[in-house]
Amino acid sequence: QVQLVESGGGLVQAGGSLRLSCAASGRTFSIFTMAWFRQAPGKERQFVTALPWTGDDPYYAESVKGRFTISGDNAKNTVYLQMNSLRPEDTAVYYCAVRVSLGRSTARAEYSYWGQGTQVTVPS
């Protein structure tokens, strides 16, 4: 099992920035990718970005490219999401997720472990 704990959510004005963190514990040796998803009210959970733990380049949803940056600290088993130029449509609960299989994936079903989520609110 892998346990994930997110932190850093909050309320920020449009155009502002926020940094989320996700710390993994447990069977961290099984992690191949750490990712962020988000779920807005009444909508399905959608992929935001992912960072392969293999050293490969991260990948992003088109909606956040150029504004969000994912980074990680393997030694701390922690991944970060730096969110800049935030918009009201970025309002959602942000979830950290872990994939234990090789390869790239943006599909929710491909991720085995999930955090409890952290709320990000950008008022319009």
mmCIF file of N, CA and C in Angstrom:
data_model
loop_
_atom_site.group_PDB
_atom_site.id
_atom_site.type_symbol
_atom_site.label_atom_id
_atom_site.label_comp_id
_atom_site.label_asym_id
_atom_site.label_seq_id
_atom_site.Cartn_x
_atom_site.Cartn_y
_atom_site.Cartn_z
ATOM 1 N N GLN A 1 0.833 -1.194 0.000
ATOM 2 C CA GLN A 1 0.000 0.000 0.000
ATOM 3 C C GLN A 1 0.871 1.248 0.000
ATOM 4 N N VAL A 2 0.364 2.272 -0.636
ATOM 5 C CA VAL A 2 1.004 3.589 -0.619
ATOM 6 C C VAL A 2 0.003 4.589 -0.055
ATOM 7 N N GLN A 3 0.432 5.355 0.912
ATOM 8 C CA GLN A 3 -0.413 6.392 1.486
ATOM 9 C C GLN A 3 0.051 7.753 0.956
ATOM 10 N N LEU A 4 -0.930 8.610 0.644
ATOM 11 C CA LEU A 4 -0.636 9.926 0.085
ATOM 12 C C LEU A 4 -1.333 11.002 0.905
ATOM 13 N N VAL A 5 -0.598 12.051 1.214
ATOM 14 C CA VAL A 5 -1.171 13.166 1.964
ATOM 15 C C VAL A 5 -0.873 14.460 1.233
ATOM 16 N N GLU A 6 -1.942 15.141 0.800
ATOM 17 C CA GLU A 6 -1.789 16.419 0.097
ATOM 18 C C GLU A 6 -1.878 17.581 1.088
ATOM 19 N N SER A 7 -1.278 18.692 0.701
ATOM 20 C CA SER A 7 -1.389 19.918 1.488
ATOM 21 C C SER A 7 -1.173 21.111 0.565
ATOM 22 N N GLY A 8 -1.551 22.284 1.048
ATOM 23 C CA GLY A 8 -1.264 23.505 0.302
ATOM 24 C C GLY A 8 -2.438 24.151 -0.393
ATOM 25 N N GLY A 9 -3.607 23.545 -0.319
ATOM 26 C CA GLY A 9 -4.758 24.155 -0.974
ATOM 27 C C GLY A 9 -5.209 25.417 -0.259
ATOM 28 N N GLY A 10 -6.152 26.123 -0.887
ATOM 29 C CA GLY A 10 -6.664 27.335 -0.267
ATOM 30 C C GLY A 10 -7.404 28.193 -1.264
ATOM 31 N N LEU A 11 -7.672 29.426 -0.837
ATOM 32 C CA LEU A 11 -8.355 30.382 -1.685
ATOM 33 C C LEU A 11 -7.348 31.403 -2.193
ATOM 34 N N VAL A 12 -7.377 31.646 -3.484
ATOM 35 C CA VAL A 12 -6.440 32.589 -4.083
ATOM 36 C C VAL A 12 -7.169 33.362 -5.174
ATOM 37 N N GLN A 13 -6.844 34.617 -5.326
ATOM 38 C CA GLN A 13 -7.478 35.452 -6.333
ATOM 39 C C GLN A 13 -6.996 35.069 -7.735
ATOM 40 N N ALA A 14 -7.819 35.347 -8.706
ATOM 41 C CA ALA A 14 -7.453 35.081 -10.097
ATOM 42 C C ALA A 14 -6.138 35.778 -10.436
ATOM 43 N N GLY A 15 -5.269 35.048 -11.120
ATOM 44 C CA GLY A 15 -3.953 35.557 -11.448
ATOM 45 C C GLY A 15 -2.898 35.232 -10.422
ATOM 46 N N GLY A 16 -3.327 34.718 -9.287
ATOM 47 C CA GLY A 16 -2.397 34.398 -8.215
ATOM 48 C C GLY A 16 -1.774 33.022 -8.368
ATOM 49 N N SER A 17 -0.999 32.644 -7.353
ATOM 50 C CA SER A 17 -0.265 31.377 -7.375
ATOM 51 C C SER A 17 -0.519 30.583 -6.108
ATOM 52 N N LEU A 18 -0.320 29.280 -6.237
ATOM 53 C CA LEU A 18 -0.480 28.367 -5.105
ATOM 54 C C LEU A 18 0.423 27.166 -5.351
ATOM 55 N N ARG A 19 0.929 26.604 -4.285
ATOM 56 C CA ARG A 19 1.787 25.422 -4.402
ATOM 57 C C ARG A 19 1.223 24.289 -3.566
ATOM 58 N N LEU A 20 0.956 23.180 -4.216
ATOM 59 C CA LEU A 20 0.473 21.982 -3.533
ATOM 60 C C LEU A 20 1.624 21.014 -3.319
ATOM 61 N N SER A 21 1.511 20.245 -2.245
ATOM 62 C CA SER A 21 2.489 19.203 -1.959
ATOM 63 C C SER A 21 1.771 17.886 -1.731
ATOM 64 N N CYS A 22 2.465 16.800 -2.043
ATOM 65 C CA CYS A 22 1.924 15.463 -1.802
ATOM 66 C C CYS A 22 3.063 14.576 -1.334
ATOM 67 N N ALA A 23 2.926 14.064 -0.119
ATOM 68 C CA ALA A 23 3.944 13.197 0.446
ATOM 69 C C ALA A 23 3.461 11.752 0.434
ATOM 70 N N ALA A 24 4.311 10.865 -0.064
ATOM 71 C CA ALA A 24 3.977 9.443 -0.133
ATOM 72 C C ALA A 24 4.698 8.691 0.967
ATOM 73 N N SER A 25 4.036 7.664 1.480
ATOM 74 C CA SER A 25 4.649 6.785 2.476
ATOM 75 C C SER A 25 4.172 5.367 2.227
ATOM 76 N N GLY A 26 4.791 4.429 2.911
ATOM 77 C CA GLY A 26 4.428 3.021 2.723
ATOM 78 C C GLY A 26 5.345 2.374 1.695
ATOM 79 N N ARG A 27 4.770 1.642 0.748
ATOM 80 C CA ARG A 27 5.540 0.910 -0.255
ATOM 81 C C ARG A 27 5.946 1.832 -1.399
ATOM 82 N N THR A 28 6.739 2.825 -1.067
ATOM 83 C CA THR A 28 7.105 3.842 -2.055
ATOM 84 C C THR A 28 8.008 3.304 -3.157
ATOM 85 N N PHE A 29 8.647 2.169 -2.920
ATOM 86 C CA PHE A 29 9.502 1.576 -3.955
ATOM 87 C C PHE A 29 8.693 1.126 -5.167
ATOM 88 N N SER A 30 7.371 1.012 -4.999
ATOM 89 C CA SER A 30 6.505 0.560 -6.095
ATOM 90 C C SER A 30 6.035 1.706 -6.990
ATOM 91 N N ILE A 31 6.408 2.936 -6.639
ATOM 92 C CA ILE A 31 5.932 4.099 -7.398
ATOM 93 C C ILE A 31 6.714 4.249 -8.702
ATOM 94 N N PHE A 32 5.970 4.367 -9.824
ATOM 95 C CA PHE A 32 6.589 4.698 -11.103
ATOM 96 C C PHE A 32 6.212 6.098 -11.559
ATOM 97 N N THR A 33 5.030 6.541 -11.177
ATOM 98 C CA THR A 33 4.579 7.876 -11.568
ATOM 99 C C THR A 33 3.760 8.475 -10.439
ATOM 100 N N MET A 34 3.985 9.766 -10.185
ATOM 101 C CA MET A 34 3.108 10.515 -9.280
ATOM 102 C C MET A 34 2.415 11.589 -10.112
ATOM 103 N N ALA A 35 1.136 11.780 -9.839
ATOM 104 C CA ALA A 35 0.337 12.660 -10.689
ATOM 105 C C ALA A 35 -0.631 13.488 -9.860
ATOM 106 N N TRP A 36 -1.178 14.484 -10.528
ATOM 107 C CA TRP A 36 -2.254 15.288 -9.951
ATOM 108 C C TRP A 36 -3.478 15.214 -10.870
ATOM 109 N N PHE A 37 -4.618 15.025 -10.249
ATOM 110 C CA PHE A 37 -5.910 15.109 -10.916
ATOM 111 C C PHE A 37 -6.718 16.184 -10.185
ATOM 112 N N ARG A 38 -7.803 16.594 -10.794
ATOM 113 C CA ARG A 38 -8.688 17.536 -10.115
ATOM 114 C C ARG A 38 -10.137 17.234 -10.463
ATOM 115 N N GLN A 39 -11.010 17.611 -9.545
ATOM 116 C CA GLN A 39 -12.437 17.375 -9.740
ATOM 117 C C GLN A 39 -13.217 18.601 -9.304
ATOM 118 N N ALA A 40 -13.873 19.229 -10.269
ATOM 119 C CA ALA A 40 -14.721 20.379 -9.999
ATOM 120 C C ALA A 40 -16.121 19.884 -9.647
ATOM 121 N N PRO A 41 -16.911 20.692 -8.951
ATOM 122 C CA PRO A 41 -18.264 20.277 -8.578
ATOM 123 C C PRO A 41 -19.087 19.863 -9.792
ATOM 124 N N GLY A 42 -19.700 18.699 -9.701
ATOM 125 C CA GLY A 42 -20.546 18.219 -10.774
ATOM 126 C C GLY A 42 -19.834 17.695 -11.992
ATOM 127 N N LYS A 43 -18.513 17.601 -11.910
ATOM 128 C CA LYS A 43 -17.741 17.130 -13.066
ATOM 129 C C LYS A 43 -16.911 15.910 -12.692
ATOM 130 N N GLU A 44 -16.448 15.221 -13.730
ATOM 131 C CA GLU A 44 -15.623 14.049 -13.481
ATOM 132 C C GLU A 44 -14.194 14.467 -13.123
ATOM 133 N N ARG A 45 -13.523 13.579 -12.429
ATOM 134 C CA ARG A 45 -12.126 13.828 -12.086
ATOM 135 C C ARG A 45 -11.293 13.787 -13.363
ATOM 136 N N GLN A 46 -10.440 14.791 -13.527
ATOM 137 C CA GLN A 46 -9.666 14.883 -14.769
ATOM 138 C C GLN A 46 -8.175 14.995 -14.482
ATOM 139 N N PHE A 47 -7.414 14.525 -15.415
ATOM 140 C CA PHE A 47 -5.956 14.553 -15.318
ATOM 141 C C PHE A 47 -5.434 15.975 -15.414
ATOM 142 N N VAL A 48 -4.409 16.275 -14.600
ATOM 143 C CA VAL A 48 -3.767 17.590 -14.641
ATOM 144 C C VAL A 48 -2.323 17.459 -15.126
ATOM 145 N N THR A 49 -1.544 16.640 -14.433
ATOM 146 C CA THR A 49 -0.143 16.484 -14.778
ATOM 147 C C THR A 49 0.431 15.255 -14.095
ATOM 148 N N ALA A 50 1.530 14.740 -14.631
ATOM 149 C CA ALA A 50 2.165 13.561 -14.047
ATOM 150 C C ALA A 50 3.674 13.649 -14.180
ATOM 151 N N LEU A 51 4.354 13.077 -13.213
ATOM 152 C CA LEU A 51 5.809 13.063 -13.194
ATOM 153 C C LEU A 51 6.299 11.636 -13.044
ATOM 154 N N PRO A 52 6.904 11.100 -14.113
ATOM 155 C CA PRO A 52 7.470 9.749 -13.987
ATOM 156 C C PRO A 52 8.637 9.765 -13.012
ATOM 157 N N TRP A 53 8.673 8.789 -12.152
ATOM 158 C CA TRP A 53 9.749 8.693 -11.167
ATOM 159 C C TRP A 53 11.026 8.124 -11.782
ATOM 160 N N THR A 54 10.949 7.803 -13.077
ATOM 161 C CA THR A 54 12.074 7.238 -13.800
ATOM 162 C C THR A 54 13.023 8.306 -14.333
ATOM 163 N N GLY A 55 12.646 9.565 -14.212
ATOM 164 C CA GLY A 55 13.468 10.641 -14.747
ATOM 165 C C GLY A 55 12.997 11.150 -16.098
ATOM 166 N N ASP A 56 11.973 10.518 -16.658
ATOM 167 C CA ASP A 56 11.402 10.997 -17.913
ATOM 168 C C ASP A 56 10.699 12.335 -17.690
ATOM 169 N N ASP A 57 10.438 13.027 -18.800
ATOM 170 C CA ASP A 57 9.814 14.342 -18.703
ATOM 171 C C ASP A 57 8.386 14.246 -18.160
ATOM 172 N N PRO A 58 7.952 15.252 -17.409
ATOM 173 C CA PRO A 58 6.559 15.300 -16.990
ATOM 174 C C PRO A 58 5.644 15.596 -18.175
ATOM 175 N N TYR A 59 4.342 15.356 -17.990
ATOM 176 C CA TYR A 59 3.386 15.683 -19.039
ATOM 177 C C TYR A 59 2.169 16.337 -18.395
ATOM 178 N N TYR A 60 1.505 17.161 -19.199
ATOM 179 C CA TYR A 60 0.466 18.050 -18.695
ATOM 180 C C TYR A 60 -0.793 17.993 -19.552
ATOM 181 N N ALA A 61 -1.917 18.297 -18.920
ATOM 182 C CA ALA A 61 -3.138 18.550 -19.669
ATOM 183 C C ALA A 61 -2.977 19.881 -20.401
ATOM 184 N N GLU A 62 -3.602 20.007 -21.555
ATOM 185 C CA GLU A 62 -3.481 21.229 -22.349
ATOM 186 C C GLU A 62 -3.952 22.456 -21.575
ATOM 187 N N SER A 63 -4.937 22.267 -20.737
ATOM 188 C CA SER A 63 -5.537 23.393 -20.026
ATOM 189 C C SER A 63 -4.601 24.042 -18.998
ATOM 190 N N VAL A 64 -3.541 23.344 -18.622
ATOM 191 C CA VAL A 64 -2.643 23.899 -17.604
ATOM 192 C C VAL A 64 -1.223 24.119 -18.101
ATOM 193 N N LYS A 65 -0.949 23.726 -19.344
ATOM 194 C CA LYS A 65 0.398 23.903 -19.889
ATOM 195 C C LYS A 65 0.811 25.360 -19.851
ATOM 196 N N GLY A 66 2.036 25.590 -19.403
ATOM 197 C CA GLY A 66 2.555 26.946 -19.328
ATOM 198 C C GLY A 66 2.185 27.673 -18.051
ATOM 199 N N ARG A 67 1.251 27.118 -17.271
ATOM 200 C CA ARG A 67 0.841 27.752 -16.015
ATOM 201 C C ARG A 67 1.190 26.895 -14.801
ATOM 202 N N PHE A 68 1.093 25.598 -14.942
ATOM 203 C CA PHE A 68 1.362 24.684 -13.838
ATOM 204 C C PHE A 68 2.689 23.967 -14.077
ATOM 205 N N THR A 69 3.395 23.685 -12.991
ATOM 206 C CA THR A 69 4.647 22.942 -13.075
ATOM 207 C C THR A 69 4.682 21.884 -11.982
ATOM 208 N N ILE A 70 4.953 20.654 -12.382
ATOM 209 C CA ILE A 70 5.094 19.566 -11.414
ATOM 210 C C ILE A 70 6.580 19.300 -11.198
ATOM 211 N N SER A 71 6.935 19.023 -9.971
ATOM 212 C CA SER A 71 8.311 18.673 -9.643
ATOM 213 C C SER A 71 8.286 17.664 -8.506
ATOM 214 N N GLY A 72 9.434 17.018 -8.299
ATOM 215 C CA GLY A 72 9.443 15.995 -7.271
ATOM 216 C C GLY A 72 10.767 15.887 -6.560
ATOM 217 N N ASP A 73 10.715 15.313 -5.394
ATOM 218 C CA ASP A 73 11.905 15.047 -4.584
ATOM 219 C C ASP A 73 11.863 13.565 -4.246
ATOM 220 N N ASN A 74 12.637 12.767 -4.986
ATOM 221 C CA ASN A 74 12.608 11.323 -4.778
ATOM 222 C C ASN A 74 13.015 10.935 -3.361
ATOM 223 N N ALA A 75 13.978 11.646 -2.830
ATOM 224 C CA ALA A 75 14.478 11.319 -1.491
ATOM 225 C C ALA A 75 13.392 11.488 -0.439
ATOM 226 N N LYS A 76 12.503 12.448 -0.668
ATOM 227 C CA LYS A 76 11.421 12.702 0.286
ATOM 228 C C LYS A 76 10.107 12.054 -0.145
ATOM 229 N N ASN A 77 10.117 11.394 -1.304
ATOM 230 C CA ASN A 77 8.891 10.795 -1.842
ATOM 231 C C ASN A 77 7.762 11.817 -1.885
ATOM 232 N N THR A 78 8.101 12.982 -2.352
ATOM 233 C CA THR A 78 7.150 14.091 -2.369
ATOM 234 C C THR A 78 7.096 14.704 -3.766
ATOM 235 N N VAL A 79 5.895 15.056 -4.185
ATOM 236 C CA VAL A 79 5.700 15.740 -5.448
ATOM 237 C C VAL A 79 5.009 17.065 -5.172
ATOM 238 N N TYR A 80 5.344 18.055 -5.989
ATOM 239 C CA TYR A 80 4.808 19.396 -5.821
ATOM 240 C C TYR A 80 4.086 19.837 -7.092
ATOM 241 N N LEU A 81 3.104 20.705 -6.910
ATOM 242 C CA LEU A 81 2.424 21.298 -8.042
ATOM 243 C C LEU A 81 2.411 22.809 -7.854
ATOM 244 N N GLN A 82 3.224 23.485 -8.644
ATOM 245 C CA GLN A 82 3.248 24.938 -8.626
ATOM 246 C C GLN A 82 2.229 25.443 -9.636
ATOM 247 N N MET A 83 1.249 26.203 -9.150
ATOM 248 C CA MET A 83 0.168 26.686 -10.004
ATOM 249 C C MET A 83 0.237 28.207 -10.081
ATOM 250 N N ASN A 84 0.474 28.705 -11.270
ATOM 251 C CA ASN A 84 0.549 30.145 -11.499
ATOM 252 C C ASN A 84 -0.587 30.601 -12.413
ATOM 253 N N SER A 85 -0.809 31.901 -12.432
ATOM 254 C CA SER A 85 -1.847 32.484 -13.299
ATOM 255 C C SER A 85 -3.173 31.748 -13.133
ATOM 256 N N LEU A 86 -3.564 31.530 -11.897
ATOM 257 C CA LEU A 86 -4.766 30.745 -11.620
ATOM 258 C C LEU A 86 -6.023 31.447 -12.130
ATOM 259 N N ARG A 87 -6.968 30.635 -12.571
ATOM 260 C CA ARG A 87 -8.223 31.100 -13.134
ATOM 261 C C ARG A 87 -9.392 30.514 -12.347
ATOM 262 N N PRO A 88 -10.554 31.137 -12.421
ATOM 263 C CA PRO A 88 -11.725 30.562 -11.734
ATOM 264 C C PRO A 88 -12.004 29.120 -12.161
ATOM 265 N N GLU A 89 -11.737 28.793 -13.408
ATOM 266 C CA GLU A 89 -11.991 27.423 -13.874
ATOM 267 C C GLU A 89 -11.005 26.402 -13.312
ATOM 268 N N ASP A 90 -9.993 26.863 -12.606
ATOM 269 C CA ASP A 90 -9.081 25.945 -11.913
ATOM 270 C C ASP A 90 -9.633 25.510 -10.553
ATOM 271 N N THR A 91 -10.737 26.100 -10.150
ATOM 272 C CA THR A 91 -11.355 25.735 -8.879
ATOM 273 C C THR A 91 -11.765 24.271 -8.891
ATOM 274 N N ALA A 92 -11.273 23.514 -7.906
ATOM 275 C CA ALA A 92 -11.541 22.076 -7.847
ATOM 276 C C ALA A 92 -10.898 21.503 -6.595
ATOM 277 N N VAL A 93 -11.226 20.252 -6.323
ATOM 278 C CA VAL A 93 -10.467 19.488 -5.347
ATOM 279 C C VAL A 93 -9.335 18.813 -6.115
ATOM 280 N N TYR A 94 -8.131 19.009 -5.651
ATOM 281 C CA TYR A 94 -6.949 18.456 -6.312
ATOM 282 C C TYR A 94 -6.498 17.203 -5.571
ATOM 283 N N TYR A 95 -6.322 16.133 -6.343
ATOM 284 C CA TYR A 95 -5.944 14.845 -5.785
ATOM 285 C C TYR A 95 -4.564 14.422 -6.292
ATOM 286 N N CYS A 96 -3.781 13.909 -5.389
ATOM 287 C CA CYS A 96 -2.507 13.294 -5.733
ATOM 288 C C CYS A 96 -2.767 11.810 -6.005
ATOM 289 N N ALA A 97 -2.045 11.247 -6.972
ATOM 290 C CA ALA A 97 -2.261 9.847 -7.319
ATOM 291 C C ALA A 97 -0.940 9.188 -7.689
ATOM 292 N N VAL A 98 -0.913 7.886 -7.526
ATOM 293 C CA VAL A 98 0.288 7.103 -7.811
ATOM 294 C C VAL A 98 -0.047 5.984 -8.791
ATOM 295 N N ARG A 99 0.856 5.822 -9.768
ATOM 296 C CA ARG A 99 0.754 4.708 -10.706
ATOM 297 C C ARG A 99 1.936 3.792 -10.473
ATOM 298 N N VAL A 100 1.669 2.494 -10.428
ATOM 299 C CA VAL A 100 2.727 1.529 -10.121
ATOM 300 C C VAL A 100 3.159 0.757 -11.344
ATOM 301 N N SER A 101 2.656 1.140 -12.522
ATOM 302 C CA SER A 101 3.043 0.496 -13.772
ATOM 303 C C SER A 101 3.858 1.456 -14.619
ATOM 304 N N LEU A 102 4.709 0.906 -15.468
ATOM 305 C CA LEU A 102 5.516 1.727 -16.373
ATOM 306 C C LEU A 102 4.641 2.328 -17.461
ATOM 307 N N GLY A 103 5.152 3.390 -18.065
ATOM 308 C CA GLY A 103 4.448 3.992 -19.190
ATOM 309 C C GLY A 103 3.672 5.231 -18.786
ATOM 310 N N ARG A 104 3.288 6.012 -19.807
ATOM 311 C CA ARG A 104 2.534 7.234 -19.577
ATOM 312 C C ARG A 104 1.048 6.944 -19.578
ATOM 313 N N SER A 105 0.323 7.638 -18.698
ATOM 314 C CA SER A 105 -1.129 7.489 -18.685
ATOM 315 C C SER A 105 -1.777 8.715 -18.062
ATOM 316 N N THR A 106 -2.886 9.128 -18.689
ATOM 317 C CA THR A 106 -3.704 10.203 -18.137
ATOM 318 C C THR A 106 -5.045 9.676 -17.633
ATOM 319 N N ALA A 107 -5.202 8.378 -17.648
ATOM 320 C CA ALA A 107 -6.478 7.756 -17.274
ATOM 321 C C ALA A 107 -6.563 7.514 -15.772
ATOM 322 N N ARG A 108 -7.642 7.942 -15.198
ATOM 323 C CA ARG A 108 -7.848 7.781 -13.759
ATOM 324 C C ARG A 108 -7.716 6.324 -13.339
ATOM 325 N N ALA A 109 -8.246 5.414 -14.134
ATOM 326 C CA ALA A 109 -8.266 3.997 -13.782
ATOM 327 C C ALA A 109 -6.870 3.382 -13.715
ATOM 328 N N GLU A 110 -5.885 4.050 -14.316
ATOM 329 C CA GLU A 110 -4.520 3.520 -14.325
ATOM 330 C C GLU A 110 -3.752 3.860 -13.054
ATOM 331 N N TYR A 111 -4.344 4.638 -12.183
ATOM 332 C CA TYR A 111 -3.680 5.054 -10.953
ATOM 333 C C TYR A 111 -4.273 4.297 -9.775
ATOM 334 N N SER A 112 -3.389 3.704 -8.971
ATOM 335 C CA SER A 112 -3.833 2.760 -7.951
ATOM 336 C C SER A 112 -4.092 3.390 -6.591
ATOM 337 N N TYR A 113 -3.368 4.445 -6.293
ATOM 338 C CA TYR A 113 -3.462 5.027 -4.951
ATOM 339 C C TYR A 113 -3.795 6.510 -5.061
ATOM 340 N N TRP A 114 -4.603 6.972 -4.096
ATOM 341 C CA TRP A 114 -5.099 8.338 -4.130
ATOM 342 C C TRP A 114 -5.013 8.987 -2.759
ATOM 343 N N GLY A 115 -4.760 10.295 -2.764
ATOM 344 C CA GLY A 115 -4.834 11.058 -1.535
ATOM 345 C C GLY A 115 -6.263 11.481 -1.260
ATOM 346 N N GLN A 116 -6.442 12.211 -0.162
ATOM 347 C CA GLN A 116 -7.783 12.604 0.255
ATOM 348 C C GLN A 116 -8.264 13.853 -0.454
ATOM 349 N N GLY A 117 -7.357 14.568 -1.111
ATOM 350 C CA GLY A 117 -7.711 15.758 -1.858
ATOM 351 C C GLY A 117 -7.538 17.030 -1.060
ATOM 352 N N THR A 118 -7.277 18.108 -1.772
ATOM 353 C CA THR A 118 -7.155 19.423 -1.151
ATOM 354 C C THR A 118 -7.884 20.439 -2.038
ATOM 355 N N GLN A 119 -8.651 21.310 -1.410
ATOM 356 C CA GLN A 119 -9.498 22.247 -2.149
ATOM 357 C C GLN A 119 -8.703 23.458 -2.620
ATOM 358 N N VAL A 120 -8.877 23.798 -3.875
ATOM 359 C CA VAL A 120 -8.325 25.031 -4.441
ATOM 360 C C VAL A 120 -9.495 25.846 -4.967
ATOM 361 N N THR A 121 -9.613 27.077 -4.499
ATOM 362 C CA THR A 121 -10.721 27.937 -4.902
ATOM 363 C C THR A 121 -10.177 29.242 -5.473
ATOM 364 N N VAL A 122 -10.628 29.565 -6.682
ATOM 365 C CA VAL A 122 -10.239 30.806 -7.343
ATOM 366 C C VAL A 122 -11.535 31.542 -7.674
ATOM 367 N N PRO A 123 -11.921 32.520 -6.880
ATOM 368 C CA PRO A 123 -13.195 33.211 -7.088
ATOM 369 C C PRO A 123 -13.203 33.986 -8.411
ATOM 370 N N SER A 124 -14.381 34.041 -9.005
ATOM 371 C CA SER A 124 -14.513 34.799 -10.268
ATOM 372 C C SER A 124 -14.845 36.248 -9.996
#
